[in-house]
């Protein structure tokens, strides 16, 4: 998989060198397609990894919830980074910063139940 991504990345770099000279308006769409292909290749790989974790975590009491939250968090990170990079590449740094901030807030909201659980466990030990 890594070889595929490297080969694809080098091909896109060479294509973009040509496109910047001749058809500069096609550079950003080519990069977006490359990022989408890269994400899809990584998702296939991550799916096999999470399949192994799913078996191990299903034996735990809260294993399914943990795996679900981890997958959601990973999805938020990937989508946020992808969107932010596209915005920054197109020259919209302010929008890219807003997208990153939104992603961070979404991760914080996702973590609230776990923070609550940790706080209640800590308070139980203190009492």
PDB file of C-alpha atoms in Angstrom:
ATOM      1  CA  UNK A   1       0.000   0.000   0.000  1.00  0.00           C
ATOM      2  CA  UNK A   2       2.769   2.428   0.861  1.00  0.00           C
ATOM      3  CA  UNK A   3       4.400   1.821  -2.515  1.00  0.00           C
ATOM      4  CA  UNK A   4       1.085   2.583  -4.253  1.00  0.00           C
ATOM      5  CA  UNK A   5       0.732   5.880  -2.401  1.00  0.00           C
ATOM      6  CA  UNK A   6       4.344   6.894  -3.068  1.00  0.00           C
ATOM      7  CA  UNK A   7       4.052   6.050  -6.766  1.00  0.00           C
ATOM      8  CA  UNK A   8       0.746   7.882  -7.009  1.00  0.00           C
ATOM      9  CA  UNK A   9       2.179  10.904  -5.180  1.00  0.00           C
ATOM     10  CA  UNK A  10       5.212  11.108  -7.460  1.00  0.00           C
ATOM     11  CA  UNK A  11       2.973  10.798 -10.503  1.00  0.00           C
ATOM     12  CA  UNK A  12       0.754  13.619  -9.274  1.00  0.00           C
ATOM     13  CA  UNK A  13       3.816  15.796  -8.582  1.00  0.00           C
ATOM     14  CA  UNK A  14       5.064  15.288 -12.117  1.00  0.00           C
ATOM     15  CA  UNK A  15       1.602  15.947 -13.518  1.00  0.00           C
ATOM     16  CA  UNK A  16       1.289  19.131 -11.466  1.00  0.00           C
ATOM     17  CA  UNK A  17       4.634  20.411 -12.759  1.00  0.00           C
ATOM     18  CA  UNK A  18       3.248  20.147 -16.272  1.00  0.00           C
ATOM     19  CA  UNK A  19      -0.155  21.517 -15.312  1.00  0.00           C
ATOM     20  CA  UNK A  20       1.270  24.593 -13.546  1.00  0.00           C
ATOM     21  CA  UNK A  21       2.901  25.657 -16.789  1.00  0.00           C
ATOM     22  CA  UNK A  22       0.016  24.872 -19.141  1.00  0.00           C
ATOM     23  CA  UNK A  23      -3.293  24.559 -17.272  1.00  0.00           C
ATOM     24  CA  UNK A  24      -2.836  25.933 -13.754  1.00  0.00           C
ATOM     25  CA  UNK A  25      -6.580  25.796 -12.968  1.00  0.00           C
ATOM     26  CA  UNK A  26      -6.429  21.978 -12.951  1.00  0.00           C
ATOM     27  CA  UNK A  27      -3.736  21.709 -10.258  1.00  0.00           C
ATOM     28  CA  UNK A  28      -6.108  21.891  -7.273  1.00  0.00           C
ATOM     29  CA  UNK A  29      -8.661  19.367  -8.644  1.00  0.00           C
ATOM     30  CA  UNK A  30      -5.832  16.908  -9.385  1.00  0.00           C
ATOM     31  CA  UNK A  31      -4.553  17.299  -5.816  1.00  0.00           C
ATOM     32  CA  UNK A  32      -8.053  16.768  -4.401  1.00  0.00           C
ATOM     33  CA  UNK A  33      -8.449  13.568  -6.421  1.00  0.00           C
ATOM     34  CA  UNK A  34      -5.022  12.404  -5.203  1.00  0.00           C
ATOM     35  CA  UNK A  35      -5.974  13.089  -1.577  1.00  0.00           C
ATOM     36  CA  UNK A  36      -9.262  11.223  -2.018  1.00  0.00           C
ATOM     37  CA  UNK A  37      -7.462   8.205  -3.495  1.00  0.00           C
ATOM     38  CA  UNK A  38      -4.901   8.268  -0.701  1.00  0.00           C
ATOM     39  CA  UNK A  39      -7.606   8.403   1.948  1.00  0.00           C
ATOM     40  CA  UNK A  40      -9.472   5.504   0.325  1.00  0.00           C
ATOM     41  CA  UNK A  41      -6.302   3.392   0.236  1.00  0.00           C
ATOM     42  CA  UNK A  42      -5.619   4.179   3.890  1.00  0.00           C
ATOM     43  CA  UNK A  43      -9.224   3.394   4.858  1.00  0.00           C
ATOM     44  CA  UNK A  44      -8.928  -0.084   3.363  1.00  0.00           C
ATOM     45  CA  UNK A  45      -5.783  -0.669   5.415  1.00  0.00           C
ATOM     46  CA  UNK A  46      -7.314   0.762   8.592  1.00  0.00           C
ATOM     47  CA  UNK A  47     -10.406  -1.379   8.145  1.00  0.00           C
ATOM     48  CA  UNK A  48      -8.307  -4.526   8.445  1.00  0.00           C
ATOM     49  CA  UNK A  49      -6.565  -3.151  11.531  1.00  0.00           C
ATOM     50  CA  UNK A  50      -9.846  -2.203  13.213  1.00  0.00           C
ATOM     51  CA  UNK A  51     -11.203  -5.662  12.390  1.00  0.00           C
ATOM     52  CA  UNK A  52      -8.482  -7.177  14.575  1.00  0.00           C
ATOM     53  CA  UNK A  53      -9.085  -4.671  17.349  1.00  0.00           C
ATOM     54  CA  UNK A  54     -12.813  -5.328  17.179  1.00  0.00           C
ATOM     55  CA  UNK A  55     -12.323  -8.986  18.060  1.00  0.00           C
ATOM     56  CA  UNK A  56     -10.152  -8.153  21.057  1.00  0.00           C
ATOM     57  CA  UNK A  57     -12.322  -5.295  22.286  1.00  0.00           C
ATOM     58  CA  UNK A  58     -15.591  -7.191  21.922  1.00  0.00           C
ATOM     59  CA  UNK A  59     -14.553  -9.343  24.879  1.00  0.00           C
ATOM     60  CA  UNK A  60     -14.312  -6.251  27.083  1.00  0.00           C
ATOM     61  CA  UNK A  61     -17.364  -4.745  28.767  1.00  0.00           C
ATOM     62  CA  UNK A  62     -17.126  -1.398  26.952  1.00  0.00           C
ATOM     63  CA  UNK A  63     -15.065  -2.600  23.979  1.00  0.00           C
ATOM     64  CA  UNK A  64     -17.589  -1.847  21.242  1.00  0.00           C
ATOM     65  CA  UNK A  65     -18.119   1.718  22.520  1.00  0.00           C
ATOM     66  CA  UNK A  66     -14.377   2.354  22.662  1.00  0.00           C
ATOM     67  CA  UNK A  67     -13.853   1.066  19.133  1.00  0.00           C
ATOM     68  CA  UNK A  68     -16.767   3.112  17.848  1.00  0.00           C
ATOM     69  CA  UNK A  69     -15.446   6.291  19.465  1.00  0.00           C
ATOM     70  CA  UNK A  70     -11.931   5.627  18.198  1.00  0.00           C
ATOM     71  CA  UNK A  71     -13.225   5.133  14.659  1.00  0.00           C
ATOM     72  CA  UNK A  72     -15.284   8.321  14.880  1.00  0.00           C
ATOM     73  CA  UNK A  73     -12.282  10.241  16.218  1.00  0.00           C
ATOM     74  CA  UNK A  74     -10.064   8.924  13.462  1.00  0.00           C
ATOM     75  CA  UNK A  75     -12.664   9.872  10.870  1.00  0.00           C
ATOM     76  CA  UNK A  76     -12.947  13.370  12.301  1.00  0.00           C
ATOM     77  CA  UNK A  77      -9.154  13.773  12.199  1.00  0.00           C
ATOM     78  CA  UNK A  78      -8.828  12.549   8.609  1.00  0.00           C
ATOM     79  CA  UNK A  79     -11.715  14.615   7.271  1.00  0.00           C
ATOM     80  CA  UNK A  80     -10.595  17.720   9.160  1.00  0.00           C
ATOM     81  CA  UNK A  81      -7.004  17.456   7.930  1.00  0.00           C
ATOM     82  CA  UNK A  82      -8.104  16.765   4.359  1.00  0.00           C
ATOM     83  CA  UNK A  83     -10.522  19.707   4.332  1.00  0.00           C
ATOM     84  CA  UNK A  84      -8.066  22.041   6.017  1.00  0.00           C
ATOM     85  CA  UNK A  85      -5.304  21.178   3.559  1.00  0.00           C
ATOM     86  CA  UNK A  86      -7.599  21.762   0.599  1.00  0.00           C
ATOM     87  CA  UNK A  87      -8.645  25.152   1.971  1.00  0.00           C
ATOM     88  CA  UNK A  88      -5.063  26.164   2.764  1.00  0.00           C
ATOM     89  CA  UNK A  89      -3.838  25.021  -0.657  1.00  0.00           C
ATOM     90  CA  UNK A  90      -6.478  27.126  -2.375  1.00  0.00           C
ATOM     91  CA  UNK A  91      -5.300  30.186  -0.438  1.00  0.00           C
ATOM     92  CA  UNK A  92      -8.039  30.335   2.193  1.00  0.00           C
ATOM     93  CA  UNK A  93      -5.945  30.164   5.368  1.00  0.00           C
ATOM     94  CA  UNK A  94      -8.713  31.632   7.529  1.00  0.00           C
ATOM     95  CA  UNK A  95     -11.198  29.000   6.420  1.00  0.00           C
ATOM     96  CA  UNK A  96      -8.561  26.289   6.932  1.00  0.00           C
ATOM     97  CA  UNK A  97      -8.041  27.501  10.511  1.00  0.00           C
ATOM     98  CA  UNK A  98     -11.805  27.492  11.110  1.00  0.00           C
ATOM     99  CA  UNK A  99     -12.064  23.924   9.793  1.00  0.00           C
ATOM    100  CA  UNK A 100      -9.237  22.798  12.096  1.00  0.00           C
ATOM    101  CA  UNK A 101     -10.867  24.522  15.077  1.00  0.00           C
ATOM    102  CA  UNK A 102     -14.181  22.837  14.296  1.00  0.00           C
ATOM    103  CA  UNK A 103     -12.459  19.446  14.113  1.00  0.00           C
ATOM    104  CA  UNK A 104     -10.820  20.017  17.482  1.00  0.00           C
ATOM    105  CA  UNK A 105     -14.149  20.958  19.036  1.00  0.00           C
ATOM    106  CA  UNK A 106     -15.796  17.853  17.568  1.00  0.00           C
ATOM    107  CA  UNK A 107     -13.070  15.699  19.141  1.00  0.00           C
ATOM    108  CA  UNK A 108     -13.579  17.462  22.462  1.00  0.00           C
ATOM    109  CA  UNK A 109     -17.320  16.753  22.319  1.00  0.00           C
ATOM    110  CA  UNK A 110     -16.571  13.117  21.481  1.00  0.00           C
ATOM    111  CA  UNK A 111     -14.311  12.883  24.552  1.00  0.00           C
ATOM    112  CA  UNK A 112     -16.813  14.356  27.057  1.00  0.00           C
ATOM    113  CA  UNK A 113     -18.345  10.995  28.125  1.00  0.00           C
ATOM    114  CA  UNK A 114     -14.881   9.566  28.772  1.00  0.00           C
ATOM    115  CA  UNK A 115     -13.758  12.622  30.728  1.00  0.00           C
ATOM    116  CA  UNK A 116     -16.951  12.362  32.805  1.00  0.00           C
ATOM    117  CA  UNK A 117     -16.261   8.688  33.480  1.00  0.00           C
ATOM    118  CA  UNK A 118     -12.672   9.406  34.522  1.00  0.00           C
ATOM    119  CA  UNK A 119     -13.794  12.235  36.816  1.00  0.00           C
ATOM    120  CA  UNK A 120     -16.459  10.086  38.501  1.00  0.00           C
ATOM    121  CA  UNK A 121     -13.945   7.244  38.999  1.00  0.00           C
ATOM    122  CA  UNK A 122     -11.414   9.672  40.471  1.00  0.00           C
ATOM    123  CA  UNK A 123     -14.045  11.123  42.809  1.00  0.00           C
ATOM    124  CA  UNK A 124     -15.029   7.609  43.895  1.00  0.00           C
ATOM    125  CA  UNK A 125     -11.407   6.874  44.842  1.00  0.00           C
ATOM    126  CA  UNK A 126     -11.107  10.155  46.722  1.00  0.00           C
ATOM    127  CA  UNK A 127     -14.205   9.414  48.813  1.00  0.00           C
TER     128      UNK A 127
END
